[in-house]
Short mmCIF file of C-alpha atoms in Angstrom, two decimals:
data_model
loop_
_atom_site.label_atom_id
_atom_site.label_comp_id
_atom_site.label_asym_id
_atom_site.label_seq_id
_atom_site.Cartn_x
_atom_site.Cartn_y
_atom_site.Cartn_z
CA UNK A 14 0.00 0.00 0.00
CA UNK A 15 1.39 3.41 -0.97
CA UNK A 16 2.14 5.96 1.75
CA UNK A 17 0.07 9.10 1.89
CA UNK A 18 0.54 12.42 3.68
CA UNK A 19 3.63 14.50 4.29
CA UNK A 20 7.08 13.29 3.36
CA UNK A 21 9.15 12.33 6.41
CA UNK A 22 12.52 13.92 7.09
CA UNK A 23 15.29 12.14 5.29
CA UNK A 24 17.66 12.13 2.38
CA UNK A 25 16.94 14.93 -0.02
CA UNK A 26 14.45 16.70 2.24
CA UNK A 27 16.67 19.75 2.82
CA UNK A 28 17.30 20.12 -0.90
CA UNK A 29 13.59 19.82 -1.64
CA UNK A 30 12.80 22.52 0.93
CA UNK A 31 15.50 24.81 -0.49
CA UNK A 32 14.21 24.30 -4.01
CA UNK A 33 10.65 25.13 -2.92
CA UNK A 34 11.94 28.16 -0.99
CA UNK A 35 13.86 29.52 -3.98
CA UNK A 36 10.77 29.20 -6.17
CA UNK A 37 8.55 30.86 -3.53
CA UNK A 38 10.94 33.76 -2.88
CA UNK A 39 11.38 34.30 -6.63
CA UNK A 40 7.62 34.25 -7.20
CA UNK A 41 6.39 36.15 -4.13
CA UNK A 42 9.38 38.04 -2.71
CA UNK A 43 10.45 37.75 0.92
CA UNK A 44 7.26 39.08 2.49
CA UNK A 45 4.86 37.15 0.28
CA UNK A 46 6.51 33.76 0.74
CA UNK A 47 5.43 31.80 3.81
CA UNK A 48 7.03 28.90 5.64
CA UNK A 49 3.65 27.14 5.50
CA UNK A 50 3.48 27.57 1.72
CA UNK A 51 7.09 26.49 1.25
CA UNK A 52 6.51 23.42 3.42
CA UNK A 53 3.42 22.54 1.39
CA UNK A 54 5.29 22.93 -1.90
CA UNK A 55 8.09 20.71 -0.56
CA UNK A 56 5.63 18.15 0.75
CA UNK A 57 6.78 18.51 4.38
CA UNK A 58 5.28 19.82 7.59
CA UNK A 59 6.16 23.49 8.19
CA UNK A 60 7.60 22.44 11.57
CA UNK A 61 10.31 20.53 9.68
CA UNK A 62 11.20 23.70 7.76
CA UNK A 63 11.58 25.50 11.11
CA UNK A 64 13.58 22.58 12.49
CA UNK A 65 16.14 22.77 9.67
CA UNK A 66 16.31 26.55 9.17
CA UNK A 67 14.86 28.19 12.30
CA UNK A 68 13.12 31.21 10.82
CA UNK A 69 12.01 32.39 7.41
CA UNK A 70 15.10 34.62 7.39
CA UNK A 71 17.32 31.59 8.05
CA UNK A 72 15.61 29.78 5.21
CA UNK A 73 16.08 32.81 2.93
CA UNK A 74 19.81 32.94 3.69
CA UNK A 75 20.20 29.21 3.00
CA UNK A 76 18.06 29.23 -0.13
CA UNK A 77 19.63 32.25 -1.75
CA UNK A 78 23.01 30.78 -2.46
CA UNK A 79 24.50 32.47 -5.46
CA UNK A 80 24.63 30.20 -8.50
CA UNK A 81 28.37 30.85 -8.59
CA UNK A 82 30.99 31.42 -5.93
CA UNK A 83 32.43 34.95 -6.37
CA UNK A 84 35.73 33.88 -4.80
CA UNK A 85 36.30 31.39 -7.62
CA UNK A 86 34.88 33.39 -10.54
CA UNK A 87 36.05 36.95 -9.97
CA UNK A 88 39.81 36.28 -9.83
CA UNK A 89 39.70 34.95 -13.41
CA UNK A 90 37.72 37.99 -14.56
CA UNK A 91 40.02 40.41 -12.73
CA UNK A 92 43.37 38.75 -13.56
CA UNK A 93 43.84 40.29 -17.03
CA UNK A 94 43.64 43.76 -15.47
CA UNK A 95 41.30 46.72 -15.73
CA UNK A 96 41.53 47.00 -19.53
CA UNK A 97 38.42 45.29 -20.89
CA UNK A 98 37.16 44.48 -17.38
CA UNK A 99 33.85 46.25 -17.97
CA UNK A 100 33.03 43.97 -20.88
CA UNK A 101 34.22 40.82 -19.08
CA UNK A 102 32.12 41.60 -16.02
CA UNK A 103 29.08 42.47 -18.11
CA UNK A 104 29.29 39.34 -20.26
CA UNK A 105 29.62 37.14 -17.21
CA UNK A 106 26.73 38.88 -15.45
CA UNK A 107 24.47 38.58 -18.49
CA UNK A 108 25.38 34.90 -18.93
CA UNK A 109 24.22 34.23 -15.37
CA UNK A 110 20.91 35.99 -15.95
CA UNK A 111 20.34 34.34 -19.33
CA UNK A 112 20.61 30.91 -17.69
CA UNK A 113 17.18 29.99 -16.23
CA UNK A 114 18.78 28.06 -13.34
CA UNK A 115 20.90 31.06 -12.40
CA UNK A 116 18.10 33.58 -12.84
CA UNK A 117 15.71 32.20 -10.20
CA UNK A 118 18.01 32.78 -7.19
CA UNK A 119 18.85 36.27 -8.43
CA UNK A 120 15.16 37.14 -8.87
CA UNK A 121 14.49 35.97 -5.35
CA UNK A 122 17.42 38.00 -4.00
CA UNK A 123 16.30 41.19 -5.70
CA UNK A 124 12.63 40.80 -4.78
CA UNK A 125 13.51 39.90 -1.22
CA UNK A 126 15.84 42.89 -0.90
CA UNK A 127 13.21 45.27 -2.29
CA UNK A 128 10.50 44.08 0.11
CA UNK A 129 12.43 43.36 3.31
CA UNK A 130 15.12 45.50 4.94
CA UNK A 131 16.86 42.59 6.67
CA UNK A 132 17.10 40.78 3.34
CA UNK A 133 18.43 43.96 1.74
CA UNK A 134 21.04 44.21 4.49
CA UNK A 135 22.09 40.58 3.98
CA UNK A 136 22.37 41.01 0.24
CA UNK A 137 24.18 44.34 0.60
CA UNK A 138 26.74 42.86 3.01
CA UNK A 139 27.41 39.87 0.77
CA UNK A 140 27.69 41.88 -2.45
CA UNK A 141 29.81 44.61 -0.84
CA UNK A 142 32.28 42.16 0.65
CA UNK A 143 32.42 39.35 -1.89
CA UNK A 144 31.84 41.13 -5.20
CA UNK A 145 32.32 44.90 -5.04
CA UNK A 146 35.23 44.66 -2.61
CA UNK A 147 37.11 42.46 -5.06
CA UNK A 148 36.34 44.79 -7.97
CA UNK A 149 37.43 47.84 -5.94
CA UNK A 150 40.73 46.14 -5.08
CA UNK A 151 41.44 45.71 -8.80
CA UNK A 152 40.80 49.38 -9.66
CA UNK A 153 43.93 51.55 -9.94
CA UNK A 154 42.13 54.89 -10.14
CA UNK A 155 40.95 57.23 -7.39
CA UNK A 156 37.80 56.37 -5.43
CA UNK A 157 37.86 52.60 -6.10
CA UNK A 158 34.92 51.86 -3.78
CA UNK A 159 32.75 54.46 -5.50
CA UNK A 160 33.75 53.08 -8.89
CA UNK A 161 32.89 49.53 -7.83
CA UNK A 162 29.50 50.58 -6.48
CA UNK A 163 28.75 52.46 -9.71
CA UNK A 164 29.48 49.23 -11.59
CA UNK A 165 27.15 47.41 -9.20
CA UNK A 166 24.41 50.00 -9.73
CA UNK A 167 24.71 49.60 -13.50
CA UNK A 168 24.42 45.81 -13.24
CA UNK A 169 21.47 45.86 -10.83
CA UNK A 170 19.67 48.48 -12.91
CA UNK A 171 20.23 46.45 -16.06
CA UNK A 172 18.96 43.28 -14.37
CA UNK A 173 15.85 45.07 -13.11
CA UNK A 174 15.03 46.60 -16.50
CA UNK A 175 15.87 43.54 -18.64
CA UNK A 176 14.91 40.55 -16.48
CA UNK A 177 12.56 41.71 -13.73
CA UNK A 178 10.43 44.50 -15.20
CA UNK A 179 11.22 43.37 -18.76
CA UNK A 180 11.22 46.80 -20.41
CA UNK A 181 11.21 46.53 -24.19
CA UNK A 182 13.14 46.63 -26.40
CA UNK A 183 15.92 46.07 -23.83
CA UNK A 184 14.30 42.84 -22.56
CA UNK A 185 14.47 41.16 -25.95
CA UNK A 186 17.66 42.76 -27.29
CA UNK A 187 20.41 40.29 -28.16
CA UNK A 188 23.40 40.05 -25.83
CA UNK A 189 25.83 41.67 -28.28
CA UNK A 190 23.63 44.77 -28.55
CA UNK A 191 23.42 45.06 -24.77
CA UNK A 192 27.17 44.55 -24.34
CA UNK A 193 27.99 47.13 -27.03
CA UNK A 194 25.72 49.70 -25.39
CA UNK A 195 26.51 49.12 -21.70
CA UNK A 196 30.12 47.87 -21.48
CA UNK A 197 31.68 51.29 -22.31
CA UNK A 198 29.78 52.83 -19.39
CA UNK A 199 30.92 50.08 -17.03
CA UNK A 200 34.49 50.51 -18.26
CA UNK A 201 34.33 54.29 -17.70
CA UNK A 202 33.20 53.66 -14.13
CA UNK A 203 36.22 51.42 -13.62
CA UNK A 204 38.95 53.49 -15.27
CA UNK A 205 37.64 56.72 -16.73
CA UNK A 206 36.91 60.17 -15.36
CA UNK A 207 34.02 60.31 -12.90
CA UNK A 208 33.32 64.01 -13.39
CA UNK A 209 32.95 66.22 -16.47
#
């Protein structure tokens, strides 16, 4: 006779919960996603979600792993130097967003950060330390932290317009068109004049 009801804790349960959480945060943002709904989508009792992750915030932190590890990716992008770095960063960033598997965690991160200050703080701390800090360290011009955050603002704005809000014709433009239009701005932020 087949079992019915909730799935018991066991092998694969954590991964199933994380997968359901990523989908819920991407679809509903931090505030709209519920532990009860995530548990239902994962086929487990919400108490098991709390057992593994404590709070919804703990679940958010666990679920929103970046699809890549900045510590392993950024050194290769930064190693050739600042020349051409704007284009390298932009191409890598767009490749992540173009991949459906990579897009879902990013959507959840952005929506969570927009709707919940604690999530915004978590994302800000991670991005500042692990991504922008590494970019700033590679910049040889004045105001490296400002330059790195300007690069970050360009990337986040592009992601919002192209992948979240889907403003046309940017949303459907081919990658080469986007790179040709945006990479020079990113490069200027990294190595060009910041004022007139």
